[in-house]
Short mmCIF file of C-alpha atoms in Angstrom, two decimals:
data_model
loop_
_atom_site.label_atom_id
_atom_site.label_comp_id
_atom_site.label_asym_id
_atom_site.label_seq_id
_atom_site.Cartn_x
_atom_site.Cartn_y
_atom_site.Cartn_z
CA MET A 1 -141.03 86.74 -8.88
CA ALA A 2 -141.86 86.44 -12.58
CA ARG A 3 -145.48 86.47 -13.64
CA ILE A 4 -146.39 83.21 -15.38
CA GLY A 5 -148.64 83.34 -18.42
CA TYR A 6 -150.74 80.89 -20.38
CA THR A 7 -150.55 80.77 -24.18
CA MET A 8 -153.63 80.39 -26.35
CA MET A 9 -151.77 78.70 -29.22
CA SER A 10 -154.16 79.29 -32.09
CA GLU A 11 -152.16 77.13 -34.50
CA GLN A 12 -153.06 73.95 -32.61
CA THR A 13 -156.50 74.62 -31.12
CA PRO A 14 -160.00 75.41 -32.48
CA PRO A 15 -161.51 78.78 -31.46
CA ARG A 16 -164.15 77.69 -28.97
CA GLN A 17 -161.67 75.54 -27.10
CA LEU A 18 -159.19 78.44 -26.95
CA VAL A 19 -161.76 80.42 -24.98
CA GLU A 20 -162.65 77.50 -22.73
CA ASP A 21 -158.95 76.86 -22.07
CA VAL A 22 -158.14 80.45 -21.14
CA VAL A 23 -161.06 80.52 -18.69
CA ALA A 24 -159.67 77.33 -17.13
CA ALA A 25 -156.19 78.89 -17.08
CA GLU A 26 -157.51 81.84 -15.09
CA HIS A 27 -159.11 79.49 -12.59
CA ALA A 28 -155.88 77.47 -12.40
CA GLY A 29 -153.96 80.54 -11.24
CA PHE A 30 -152.06 81.82 -14.28
CA ASP A 31 -151.16 85.50 -14.01
CA TYR A 32 -151.97 86.52 -17.59
CA ALA A 33 -152.65 85.03 -21.03
CA VAL A 34 -151.27 85.64 -24.52
CA ILE A 35 -152.52 84.58 -27.94
CA SER A 36 -150.67 83.96 -31.18
CA ASP A 37 -151.97 85.83 -34.25
CA HIS A 38 -151.53 83.58 -37.30
CA TYR A 39 -153.16 82.93 -40.65
CA PHE A 40 -151.45 79.54 -41.03
CA PRO A 41 -150.19 76.93 -38.58
CA TRP A 42 -146.46 76.26 -38.68
CA LEU A 43 -147.09 72.64 -39.74
CA GLU A 44 -150.13 70.93 -41.25
CA GLU A 45 -150.15 68.52 -38.29
CA MET A 46 -151.03 71.42 -35.98
CA GLY A 47 -154.31 71.71 -37.85
CA HIS A 48 -155.82 75.08 -36.81
CA SER A 49 -155.50 78.84 -37.13
CA PRO A 50 -158.63 80.81 -36.18
CA TYR A 51 -158.81 84.60 -36.26
CA ALA A 52 -157.10 85.67 -33.05
CA TRP A 53 -159.07 88.89 -32.57
CA SER A 54 -162.44 87.14 -32.54
CA VAL A 55 -161.08 84.76 -29.92
CA LEU A 56 -159.75 87.71 -27.92
CA GLY A 57 -163.16 89.34 -27.89
CA ALA A 58 -164.72 86.18 -26.51
CA ALA A 59 -161.86 85.73 -24.03
CA ALA A 60 -162.21 89.32 -22.80
CA TYR A 61 -165.88 88.69 -22.02
CA ALA A 62 -165.44 85.18 -20.61
CA THR A 63 -162.56 85.91 -18.23
CA GLU A 64 -162.87 88.03 -15.10
CA SER A 65 -159.57 89.71 -14.32
CA LEU A 66 -156.93 87.92 -16.39
CA PRO A 67 -154.69 90.31 -18.37
CA LEU A 68 -154.65 89.52 -22.11
CA MET A 69 -152.03 90.15 -24.77
CA THR A 70 -151.26 89.45 -28.42
CA TYR A 71 -147.99 87.55 -28.78
CA VAL A 72 -147.60 89.03 -31.35
CA THR A 73 -149.56 90.87 -34.04
CA CYS A 74 -147.92 92.11 -37.21
CA PRO A 75 -149.42 95.54 -38.10
CA THR A 76 -147.85 96.00 -41.53
CA MET A 77 -149.39 93.90 -44.31
CA ARG A 78 -152.26 91.55 -43.43
CA TYR A 79 -153.65 94.34 -41.22
CA HIS A 80 -153.40 98.08 -41.81
CA PRO A 81 -152.08 99.76 -38.63
CA ALA A 82 -155.19 101.97 -38.36
CA VAL A 83 -157.30 98.80 -38.18
CA VAL A 84 -154.95 97.24 -35.61
CA ALA A 85 -155.41 100.33 -33.45
CA GLN A 86 -159.20 100.01 -33.65
CA LYS A 87 -159.11 96.29 -32.83
CA ALA A 88 -156.79 96.83 -29.88
CA ALA A 89 -158.89 99.67 -28.51
CA THR A 90 -162.02 97.53 -28.74
CA ILE A 91 -160.40 94.61 -26.88
CA GLY A 92 -159.11 97.05 -24.30
CA ALA A 93 -162.62 98.41 -23.80
CA LEU A 94 -164.23 94.95 -23.71
CA SER A 95 -161.73 93.73 -21.13
CA GLY A 96 -161.95 96.80 -18.93
CA GLY A 97 -158.35 97.79 -19.59
CA ARG A 98 -156.78 94.32 -19.30
CA PHE A 99 -155.18 94.28 -22.75
CA THR A 100 -151.58 94.74 -23.90
CA LEU A 101 -150.90 95.04 -27.62
CA GLY A 102 -147.89 92.91 -28.51
CA LEU A 103 -146.46 93.82 -31.92
CA GLY A 104 -143.82 92.29 -34.16
CA ALA A 105 -142.50 92.64 -37.70
CA GLY A 106 -144.19 89.39 -38.77
CA GLU A 107 -143.52 86.27 -40.81
CA ASN A 108 -143.91 85.56 -44.49
CA LEU A 109 -146.01 82.54 -43.44
CA ASN A 110 -148.90 84.80 -42.42
CA GLU A 111 -148.42 88.05 -44.32
CA HIS A 112 -148.02 86.76 -47.90
CA VAL A 113 -151.74 85.92 -48.12
CA VAL A 114 -152.65 89.49 -49.17
CA GLY A 115 -150.51 89.12 -52.29
CA ARG A 116 -148.07 91.99 -51.73
CA GLY A 117 -144.94 89.87 -51.60
CA TRP A 118 -142.51 89.73 -48.68
CA PRO A 119 -140.20 92.76 -48.46
CA PRO A 120 -136.56 92.59 -47.32
CA VAL A 121 -135.97 93.04 -43.62
CA ASN A 122 -134.92 96.70 -43.78
CA ILE A 123 -138.18 97.63 -45.54
CA ARG A 124 -140.17 95.57 -43.06
CA HIS A 125 -138.58 97.51 -40.20
CA GLU A 126 -139.43 100.81 -41.89
CA MET A 127 -143.04 99.67 -42.26
CA PHE A 128 -143.12 98.50 -38.66
CA GLY A 129 -141.88 101.85 -37.40
CA GLU A 130 -144.53 103.78 -39.33
CA ALA A 131 -147.21 101.37 -38.14
CA ILE A 132 -146.33 101.96 -34.49
CA GLU A 133 -146.39 105.73 -34.98
CA ILE A 134 -149.90 105.47 -36.44
CA ILE A 135 -151.18 103.18 -33.68
CA GLN A 136 -149.76 105.34 -30.90
CA ALA A 137 -151.26 108.47 -32.46
CA LEU A 138 -154.70 106.89 -32.75
CA PHE A 139 -154.57 105.72 -29.14
CA GLY A 140 -154.53 109.41 -28.25
CA GLY A 141 -158.20 109.62 -29.20
CA GLU A 142 -157.93 112.52 -31.64
CA TYR A 143 -158.24 112.69 -35.42
CA VAL A 144 -155.10 111.39 -37.12
CA SER A 145 -153.88 112.02 -40.65
CA TYR A 146 -150.57 110.49 -41.69
CA ARG A 147 -148.53 110.25 -44.84
CA GLY A 148 -145.38 108.15 -44.71
CA ASP A 149 -143.30 106.17 -47.17
CA HIS A 150 -145.48 103.08 -46.65
CA TYR A 151 -148.81 104.14 -45.13
CA THR A 152 -151.41 106.84 -45.47
CA VAL A 153 -154.11 107.57 -42.92
CA ASP A 154 -156.90 109.96 -43.86
CA SER A 155 -158.59 111.62 -40.88
CA ALA A 156 -159.02 108.54 -38.66
CA LYS A 157 -160.30 108.59 -35.09
CA LEU A 158 -161.05 105.91 -32.49
CA TYR A 159 -164.35 106.43 -30.70
CA ASP A 160 -164.19 103.53 -28.23
CA LEU A 161 -161.10 103.57 -26.08
CA PRO A 162 -160.42 101.59 -22.89
CA PRO A 163 -160.44 103.24 -19.46
CA SER A 164 -156.64 103.26 -19.36
CA GLU A 165 -153.86 103.57 -21.92
CA ILE A 166 -153.07 100.41 -23.90
CA PRO A 167 -149.44 99.33 -23.36
CA ILE A 168 -147.53 98.37 -26.51
CA ALA A 169 -145.01 95.54 -26.22
CA ILE A 170 -142.55 95.26 -29.10
CA ALA A 171 -140.83 92.06 -30.18
CA ALA A 172 -137.09 92.27 -30.81
CA SER A 173 -134.31 89.86 -31.68
CA GLY A 174 -131.25 92.03 -32.34
CA SER A 175 -129.59 95.29 -31.37
CA GLN A 176 -131.45 97.50 -33.85
CA SER A 177 -134.89 96.17 -32.98
CA VAL A 178 -134.23 96.17 -29.23
CA ASP A 179 -133.20 99.84 -29.36
CA PHE A 180 -136.43 100.55 -31.23
CA ALA A 181 -138.42 98.64 -28.58
CA ALA A 182 -136.74 100.59 -25.78
CA GLU A 183 -137.54 103.93 -27.41
CA TYR A 184 -141.09 103.33 -28.63
CA GLY A 185 -142.45 100.40 -26.60
CA ASP A 186 -143.85 100.03 -23.13
CA ALA A 187 -142.41 96.51 -22.89
CA LEU A 188 -140.07 94.11 -24.68
CA VAL A 189 -140.97 90.72 -26.17
CA ALA A 190 -138.16 88.23 -26.79
CA VAL A 191 -138.15 84.50 -27.50
CA HIS A 192 -134.89 83.45 -25.83
CA PRO A 193 -133.46 84.28 -22.37
CA ASP A 194 -130.75 86.48 -23.87
CA THR A 195 -129.06 88.52 -21.13
CA ALA A 196 -127.27 90.76 -23.65
CA LEU A 197 -130.58 91.64 -25.30
CA VAL A 198 -132.15 92.52 -21.95
CA ASP A 199 -129.13 94.59 -20.89
CA ARG A 200 -129.23 96.57 -24.13
CA PHE A 201 -132.97 97.15 -23.76
CA GLN A 202 -132.54 98.46 -20.24
CA THR A 203 -129.61 100.74 -21.07
CA SER A 204 -131.31 102.07 -24.23
CA GLY A 205 -134.32 103.45 -22.39
CA GLY A 206 -136.20 100.34 -21.31
CA SER A 207 -135.16 100.30 -17.67
CA GLY A 208 -138.10 99.38 -15.46
CA LYS A 209 -140.29 98.24 -18.35
CA PRO A 210 -141.73 94.68 -18.45
CA ILE A 211 -139.89 92.02 -20.44
CA TYR A 212 -141.94 89.14 -21.85
CA GLY A 213 -140.62 85.71 -22.78
CA GLN A 214 -142.23 82.45 -23.83
CA LEU A 215 -141.40 78.80 -23.13
CA ALA A 216 -142.83 75.75 -24.88
CA ILE A 217 -143.26 72.63 -22.77
CA CYS A 218 -144.88 69.25 -23.37
CA TYR A 219 -146.51 67.87 -20.26
CA ASP A 220 -147.50 64.21 -20.28
CA GLN A 221 -147.30 61.48 -17.68
CA ASP A 222 -145.43 59.43 -20.31
CA VAL A 223 -142.10 61.09 -21.09
CA GLU A 224 -141.63 59.31 -24.40
CA ALA A 225 -145.15 60.21 -25.52
CA ALA A 226 -144.36 63.83 -24.67
CA LYS A 227 -141.15 63.74 -26.71
CA THR A 228 -142.97 62.18 -29.67
CA ARG A 229 -145.72 64.80 -29.58
CA ALA A 230 -143.25 67.66 -29.17
CA HIS A 231 -141.32 66.46 -32.22
CA ARG A 232 -144.46 66.00 -34.32
CA LEU A 233 -145.85 69.47 -33.59
CA TRP A 234 -142.81 71.59 -32.64
CA ARG A 235 -139.98 70.43 -34.90
CA TRP A 236 -140.13 73.77 -36.75
CA PHE A 237 -138.97 75.74 -33.70
CA PRO A 238 -135.19 75.06 -33.75
CA ALA A 239 -134.93 76.86 -37.10
CA GLY A 240 -134.37 80.26 -35.49
CA TRP A 241 -135.93 83.59 -36.38
CA LYS A 242 -134.08 84.20 -39.68
CA VAL A 243 -135.66 81.02 -41.06
CA LEU A 244 -139.02 81.31 -39.27
CA SER A 245 -139.66 84.78 -40.66
CA GLU A 246 -138.91 83.88 -44.28
CA LEU A 247 -140.54 80.53 -45.17
CA PRO A 248 -143.95 80.99 -46.84
CA ALA A 249 -146.04 77.90 -46.01
CA PRO A 250 -146.42 74.88 -43.70
CA VAL A 251 -145.04 72.63 -46.46
CA ASN A 252 -141.79 74.62 -46.37
CA PHE A 253 -141.50 74.20 -42.61
CA ALA A 254 -142.11 70.49 -43.07
CA ALA A 255 -139.30 70.34 -45.62
CA TYR A 256 -136.94 72.26 -43.36
CA SER A 257 -137.72 70.10 -40.33
CA GLN A 258 -137.55 66.65 -41.94
CA PHE A 259 -134.08 66.08 -40.49
CA VAL A 260 -134.83 67.53 -37.04
CA ARG A 261 -134.65 64.68 -34.54
CA PRO A 262 -136.84 64.17 -31.45
CA ASP A 263 -133.84 64.78 -29.22
CA ASP A 264 -133.20 68.11 -30.99
CA VAL A 265 -136.65 69.29 -29.92
CA ALA A 266 -136.48 67.74 -26.45
CA SER A 267 -133.23 69.60 -25.79
CA GLN A 268 -135.20 72.86 -26.02
CA VAL A 269 -138.63 71.74 -24.76
CA PRO A 270 -139.10 70.26 -21.26
CA CYS A 271 -141.05 67.02 -21.74
CA GLY A 272 -142.86 64.85 -19.20
CA PRO A 273 -144.44 65.19 -15.72
CA ASP A 274 -141.45 66.53 -13.75
CA VAL A 275 -141.73 70.21 -12.78
CA ARG A 276 -137.99 70.62 -12.26
CA PRO A 277 -136.95 71.00 -15.94
CA VAL A 278 -139.69 73.61 -16.40
CA VAL A 279 -138.59 75.49 -13.28
CA ASP A 280 -134.98 75.41 -14.49
CA ALA A 281 -135.98 76.69 -17.94
CA VAL A 282 -138.08 79.52 -16.48
CA ARG A 283 -135.24 80.42 -14.13
CA LYS A 284 -133.02 81.09 -17.17
CA PHE A 285 -135.52 83.77 -18.19
CA THR A 286 -135.78 85.30 -14.74
CA ASP A 287 -132.00 85.25 -14.28
CA ALA A 288 -131.73 87.15 -17.58
CA GLY A 289 -134.10 89.83 -16.29
CA PHE A 290 -137.44 88.75 -17.74
CA THR A 291 -140.47 89.80 -15.70
CA HIS A 292 -143.05 87.65 -17.53
CA VAL A 293 -142.84 84.13 -19.02
CA ALA A 294 -145.79 82.62 -20.93
CA LEU A 295 -145.92 78.83 -21.12
CA VAL A 296 -147.08 76.95 -24.22
CA GLN A 297 -148.42 73.45 -23.69
CA ILE A 298 -147.79 71.54 -26.92
CA GLY A 299 -150.86 69.69 -28.16
CA GLY A 300 -154.32 71.19 -28.33
CA ALA A 301 -155.93 68.01 -27.02
CA HIS A 302 -153.73 68.01 -23.90
CA GLN A 303 -154.66 71.34 -22.32
CA GLU A 304 -157.01 70.04 -19.63
CA ASP A 305 -154.45 67.67 -18.14
CA PHE A 306 -151.77 70.37 -18.37
CA LEU A 307 -153.94 72.92 -16.55
CA THR A 308 -154.77 70.45 -13.77
CA TRP A 309 -151.08 69.66 -13.32
CA SER A 310 -150.20 73.36 -13.46
CA GLN A 311 -152.63 74.24 -10.69
CA LYS A 312 -151.53 71.42 -8.40
CA GLU A 313 -147.77 71.25 -9.03
CA LEU A 314 -146.23 73.56 -11.62
CA LEU A 315 -147.55 77.00 -10.70
CA PRO A 316 -146.76 76.66 -6.97
CA ALA A 317 -143.19 75.71 -7.92
CA LEU A 318 -142.83 78.59 -10.39
CA HIS A 319 -144.36 81.18 -8.10
CA ALA A 320 -141.79 80.19 -5.50
CA LEU A 321 -138.91 81.28 -7.75
#
């Protein structure tokens, strides 16, 4: 049985509500929660993007036993990896060891704000590898000095560590990155239910490790209203990772998505009040070998209704898979 997660989608929800929603998600019966770590929303219509780590601190204190995770943090440009290690250790300590650090190579959308440009993908992967080495070393609790091609750490040490080791989940989309995740990560993060990706992860050293996926849905009693909202807020998603990682601003995603039709989005996002399309979509992940699937309810103003429906209808159906 896959564990079903709740997504704190920071691009569509103000910070206080994110905390209130994750508390409600715990009470509704979700198995864990993840949070996106953005500087910008994908589209201006989404309207929000608070600092994820402040929200995580509040969520760690406000929830009781719900595991928490970044989905995902880029540790290469906007944040120095030594600072990511400190932030993660603090959340781990605040939560009593309930935190998993999800890491990815990032998007231009969020990382360009520090004015260092956006490197080509091979350089980004080099930076990502060094960043993970630094974070893992600092999690050991000793003094760390490091000099790589991209980062320098001068005698750093974390003084507040959680009671147990912080797992690191690594996002991957292709063979090179999935091999890296299998070797250096404690778990894999992937967006699509790609059986080939999972098989490679497991045969490259990831056998037995958790595999995290994510599924966007748009619950509403009115199917057409759900499709309209999904198109308005989620029309950027069909672009695929090679586009999503490169565009620099919400206006660029708006330009890309101007010809994306409502049916294009609805073909990838279950819309409406019927649990069966959601169950079928989650089953694709579980059939591919995923152990965890986090749901995203599209629309910040529609979380309460979604959580009520999830507790009464959706979660019992999903936990029966």
